[in-house]
Coordinates of C-alpha atoms in Angstrom, one line a residue:
X1 CA -15.9 13.7 -5.4
X2 CA -13.4 11.9 -7.6
X3 CA -11.3 14.1 -9.8
X4 CA -12.0 14.2 -13.5
X5 CA -8.9 12.4 -14.5
X6 CA -8.6 9.0 -12.7
X7 CA -5.3 7.4 -11.9
X8 CA -6.9 4.1 -11.0
X9 CA -10.2 2.7 -12.3
X10 CA -11.8 -0.5 -11.2
X11 CA -14.6 -1.7 -13.4
X12 CA -16.9 -4.6 -12.4
X13 CA -14.1 -6.3 -10.5
X14 CA -15.2 -9.7 -9.4
X15 CA -13.4 -12.6 -7.7
X16 CA -15.0 -15.9 -6.5
X17 CA -13.5 -18.8 -4.5
X18 CA -15.6 -21.9 -4.9
X19 CA -19.1 -20.8 -4.2
X20 CA -18.1 -17.7 -2.3
X21 CA -17.9 -14.3 -4.0
X22 CA -15.2 -12.4 -2.2
X23 CA -15.4 -9.3 -4.5
X24 CA -18.6 -8.6 -6.3
X25 CA -18.6 -6.2 -9.3
X26 CA -16.7 -3.4 -7.6
X27 CA -16.4 -0.1 -9.4
X28 CA -14.1 2.7 -8.2
X29 CA -12.5 5.8 -9.6
X30 CA -9.5 7.1 -7.8
X31 CA -8.3 10.6 -8.9
X32 CA -4.7 11.8 -8.9
X33 CA -3.7 13.0 -5.5
X34 CA -6.8 11.6 -3.9
X35 CA -7.0 9.5 -0.8
X36 CA -9.8 7.0 -0.7
X37 CA -10.4 4.7 2.3
X38 CA -12.0 1.3 2.1
X39 CA -13.9 0.1 5.2
X40 CA -16.2 -2.7 6.1
X41 CA -16.7 -5.5 8.6
X42 CA -14.7 -8.6 9.0
X43 CA -14.4 -10.7 5.8
X44 CA -15.9 -8.0 3.6
X45 CA -13.3 -8.5 0.8
X46 CA -11.1 -5.5 1.3
X47 CA -7.7 -7.2 1.2
X48 CA -8.9 -9.5 -1.7
X49 CA -9.6 -6.3 -3.6
X50 CA -6.1 -5.0 -2.9
X51 CA -4.7 -8.3 -4.1
X52 CA -6.6 -8.0 -7.4
X53 CA -5.3 -4.4 -7.9
X54 CA -1.7 -5.3 -7.1
X55 CA -1.4 -8.5 -9.2
X56 CA -1.2 -11.0 -6.3
X57 CA -4.5 -12.5 -7.6
X58 CA -6.4 -12.3 -10.8
X59 CA -10.1 -11.3 -11.1
X60 CA -12.7 -13.6 -12.7
X61 CA -14.3 -10.6 -14.3
X62 CA -13.8 -6.9 -14.6
X63 CA -10.8 -4.8 -15.3
X64 CA -8.2 -2.7 -13.5
X65 CA -6.9 0.4 -15.4
X66 CA -4.0 2.5 -14.2
X67 CA -3.2 5.8 -15.8
X68 CA -5.6 4.8 -18.7
X69 CA -3.8 1.5 -19.3
X70 CA -5.4 -1.9 -18.7
X71 CA -3.2 -3.6 -16.1
X72 CA -5.6 -6.5 -15.2
X73 CA -3.6 -9.5 -14.2
X74 CA -0.2 -7.8 -14.4
X75 CA 2.5 -9.3 -12.1
X76 CA 3.4 -7.4 -8.9
X77 CA 6.9 -6.8 -10.3
X78 CA 5.5 -5.3 -13.5
X79 CA 3.1 -3.1 -11.5
X80 CA 6.0 -1.9 -9.3
X81 CA 7.8 -0.8 -12.4
X82 CA 4.7 1.3 -13.2
X83 CA 4.8 2.9 -9.7
X84 CA 2.3 0.8 -7.8
X85 CA 3.4 0.0 -4.2
X86 CA 1.5 -1.6 -1.3
X87 CA 1.8 -2.8 2.2
X88 CA 0.2 -5.8 3.7
X89 CA -2.4 -6.5 6.4
X90 CA 0.2 -8.6 8.3
X91 CA 3.4 -6.7 7.9
X92 CA 6.1 -8.3 5.8
X93 CA 9.8 -7.4 6.2
X94 CA 13.0 -9.4 5.6
X95 CA 13.8 -10.2 9.1
X96 CA 17.5 -11.1 8.7
X97 CA 18.3 -7.9 6.6
X98 CA 19.0 -4.6 8.1
X99 CA 16.5 -1.7 8.2
X100 CA 18.6 0.0 5.4
X101 CA 18.7 -3.1 3.2
X102 CA 14.9 -3.6 3.6
X103 CA 14.3 -0.1 2.3
X104 CA 16.8 -0.5 -0.5
X105 CA 14.9 -3.6 -1.8
X106 CA 12.0 -1.2 -2.4
X107 CA 14.1 0.8 -4.8
X108 CA 14.8 -2.2 -7.1
X109 CA 12.4 -0.9 -9.8
X110 CA 14.4 2.4 -10.0
X111 CA 17.8 0.9 -10.7
X112 CA 19.3 1.8 -14.1
X113 CA 23.0 1.5 -13.9
X114 CA 23.0 -2.3 -13.3
X115 CA 20.0 -3.0 -15.6
X116 CA 21.1 -3.0 -19.2
X117 CA 18.2 -3.7 -21.5
X118 CA 19.9 -5.9 -23.9
X119 CA 18.1 -9.1 -25.1
X120 CA 19.5 -12.4 -24.1
X121 CA 22.7 -11.1 -22.4
X122 CA 21.2 -8.4 -20.3
X123 CA 21.0 -10.6 -17.2
X124 CA 24.7 -11.6 -17.6
X125 CA 25.8 -8.0 -18.0
X126 CA 23.8 -7.1 -15.0
X127 CA 25.6 -9.7 -12.9
X128 CA 29.0 -8.5 -14.2
X129 CA 28.2 -4.8 -13.4
X130 CA 27.1 -5.8 -9.9
X131 CA 30.4 -7.6 -9.3
X132 CA 32.7 -5.1 -10.8
X133 CA 30.8 -2.1 -9.5
X134 CA 32.0 0.6 -11.9
X135 CA 31.6 4.3 -11.0
X136 CA 28.1 4.5 -12.4
X137 CA 26.9 1.6 -10.2
X138 CA 28.6 3.1 -7.1
X139 CA 27.0 6.6 -7.7
X140 CA 23.6 5.1 -8.1
X141 CA 24.0 3.0 -5.0
X142 CA 25.0 6.1 -3.1
X143 CA 22.0 8.0 -4.4
X144 CA 19.7 5.2 -3.4
X145 CA 21.2 5.1 0.1
X146 CA 20.7 8.9 0.5
X147 CA 17.0 8.5 -0.6
X148 CA 16.5 5.7 1.8
X149 CA 17.9 7.8 4.7
X150 CA 15.6 10.6 3.7
X151 CA 12.6 8.3 3.8
X152 CA 13.6 6.9 7.1
X153 CA 13.9 10.4 8.5
X154 CA 10.2 10.8 7.9
X155 CA 9.6 8.5 10.9
X156 CA 11.5 10.7 13.3
X157 CA 13.8 8.8 15.7
X158 CA 11.9 5.5 15.2
X159 CA 14.1 4.0 12.5
X160 CA 17.2 6.1 11.8
X161 CA 18.9 5.1 15.1
X162 CA 18.2 1.4 14.1
X163 CA 19.3 1.7 10.5
X164 CA 21.8 -1.1 10.7
X165 CA 19.8 -3.4 12.9
X166 CA 18.2 -6.5 11.6
X167 CA 14.4 -6.2 11.1
X168 CA 13.7 -9.1 13.3
X169 CA 15.0 -7.1 16.3
X170 CA 12.4 -4.3 15.8
X171 CA 9.1 -3.8 17.6
X172 CA 6.0 -4.7 15.7
X173 CA 5.2 -1.0 15.0
X174 CA 8.7 -0.4 13.7
X175 CA 8.5 -3.4 11.4
X176 CA 5.3 -1.8 10.0
X177 CA 7.2 1.5 9.5
X178 CA 10.0 -0.3 7.7
X179 CA 7.5 -1.9 5.4
X180 CA 5.9 1.5 4.5
X181 CA 9.4 3.0 4.1
X182 CA 10.2 0.2 1.6
X183 CA 7.1 1.0 -0.3
X184 CA 8.0 4.7 -0.5
X185 CA 11.5 3.7 -1.8
X186 CA 9.7 2.6 -5.0
X187 CA 8.8 6.3 -5.6
X188 CA 5.2 5.2 -6.0
X189 CA 2.5 7.0 -8.0
X190 CA -0.1 4.9 -6.2
X191 CA 0.3 3.7 -2.7
X192 CA -2.0 1.0 -1.2
X193 CA -1.9 0.8 2.6
X194 CA -3.5 -2.2 4.2
X195 CA -4.1 -1.5 7.9
X196 CA -1.0 0.7 8.4
X197 CA -1.8 1.3 12.1
X198 CA -2.6 -2.3 13.0
X199 CA -1.2 -3.1 16.4
X200 CA -0.1 0.5 17.2
X201 CA -1.0 2.4 20.3
X202 CA -2.6 5.8 20.2
X203 CA 0.7 7.7 20.0
X204 CA 2.0 5.5 17.2
X205 CA -1.3 5.8 15.4
X206 CA -1.2 9.6 15.6
X207 CA 2.3 9.6 14.1
X208 CA 1.2 7.3 11.3
X209 CA -1.8 9.5 10.6
X210 CA 0.5 12.6 10.4
X211 CA 2.8 10.8 7.9
X212 CA -0.1 9.7 5.7
X213 CA -1.5 13.2 5.8
X214 CA 2.0 14.5 4.8
X215 CA 2.2 12.1 1.8
X216 CA -1.3 13.1 0.7
X217 CA -0.3 16.9 0.9
X218 CA 2.6 16.1 -1.3
X219 CA 0.2 14.8 -4.0
X220 CA 0.6 11.0 -3.6
X221 CA -2.5 9.0 -4.6
X222 CA -3.4 6.6 -1.7
X223 CA -5.9 3.8 -1.3
X224 CA -6.2 3.0 2.4
X225 CA -7.8 0.1 4.3
X226 CA -8.1 1.1 7.9
X227 CA -10.4 0.3 10.9
X228 CA -9.7 3.3 13.1
X229 CA -12.6 5.3 11.8
X230 CA -11.6 8.6 13.4
X231 CA -8.4 8.4 11.3
X232 CA -10.4 7.5 8.2
X233 CA -12.7 10.5 8.6
X234 CA -9.8 12.9 9.1
X235 CA -7.7 11.7 6.1
X236 CA -10.1 10.6 3.4
X237 CA -11.5 12.5 0.4
X238 CA -14.0 9.7 0.1
X239 CA -14.9 6.5 1.8
X240 CA -16.1 3.3 0.1
X241 CA -17.8 0.7 2.3
X242 CA -18.0 -2.9 1.2
X243 CA -19.8 -5.8 2.8
X244 CA -19.8 -9.5 1.7
X245 CA -17.8 -8.4 -1.4
X246 CA -20.3 -5.7 -2.6
X247 CA -20.0 -1.9 -2.4
X248 CA -22.9 -0.7 -0.3
X249 CA -21.9 2.9 0.1
X250 CA -19.5 5.6 -1.2
X251 CA -19.1 9.2 -0.4
X252 CA -17.9 11.8 2.1
X253 CA -17.0 10.3 5.5
X254 CA -19.8 11.6 7.6
X255 CA -22.4 10.8 4.9
X256 CA -21.1 7.2 4.7
X257 CA -20.9 6.8 8.5
X258 CA -24.6 7.7 8.9
X259 CA -25.8 5.6 5.9
X260 CA -28.4 3.1 7.2
X261 CA -27.0 0.3 5.0
X262 CA -23.5 0.8 6.6
X263 CA -25.0 0.9 10.1
X264 CA -26.9 -2.3 9.4
X265 CA -23.8 -4.0 7.9
X266 CA -21.6 -3.2 11.0
X267 CA -24.3 -4.0 13.5
X268 CA -24.9 -7.3 11.7
X269 CA -21.3 -8.2 12.4
X270 CA -21.5 -7.1 16.0
X271 CA -19.6 -3.8 15.4
X272 CA -20.5 -0.1 15.2
X273 CA -19.4 2.2 12.3
X274 CA -19.0 4.9 15.0
X275 CA -16.2 3.0 16.8
X276 CA -12.7 4.2 16.2
X277 CA -10.6 1.2 16.9
X278 CA -12.1 -1.8 15.0
X279 CA -9.7 -4.6 13.9
X280 CA -10.6 -7.3 11.5
X281 CA -9.0 -10.7 11.4
X282 CA -9.9 -11.6 7.8
X283 CA -10.5 -9.5 4.8

């Protein structure tokens, strides 16, 4: 069950592309500290829903509320400043930047020493401070680097030994880890993970599952898209199933997994809701 005080509320969220309704009047309440998974067959609208929540797209109808505030249509950078972070279905890192620099980019919304809030001349002062690097700027940079190292340490020996390597030299799984580390550097209040174990083998998947469980235990609110249903069932407080843009089921994992509408939706797409390793190519 959702907690009484919601951190994220979706009310009638709708998005159409031409004659296709990709997201069709979706409602969802996500409580603080809760982990809710969104599942569904290929093309169900899951990633489109994430795009609407995180400001990469605007809904045609409905509203997104975060911590009681209407954030519908806010830009991704504004949402980042509110503590909303996400990863993508196809991992996105800055290939020519080091692992450390990729993670530090995630901390941009936390910067204070080089961000004077002075109308008109604030940007100029920011540039001057970045060039001169007074003690306050150096201290903040050192703090951010320490936080980045602590985040990278969460991934064991996967990333720390490669901290100065360019991201393009990493394996696919490690690039996914870097993307998640960058999201965590934002110090998010809400983390949206879009297929975090995509392309990972069973050992790597188990490691990622353990990390997500750790983040949940620390009280982080998480919205998860995932196709390895064994993992979904172990991690989720609730599961929401969407098909052709519509919510067809929501509830506890086993209850949803055995719902006739869910079984029909998966079988209609040539899949089984009992499988543990589905991948989807479009969302």
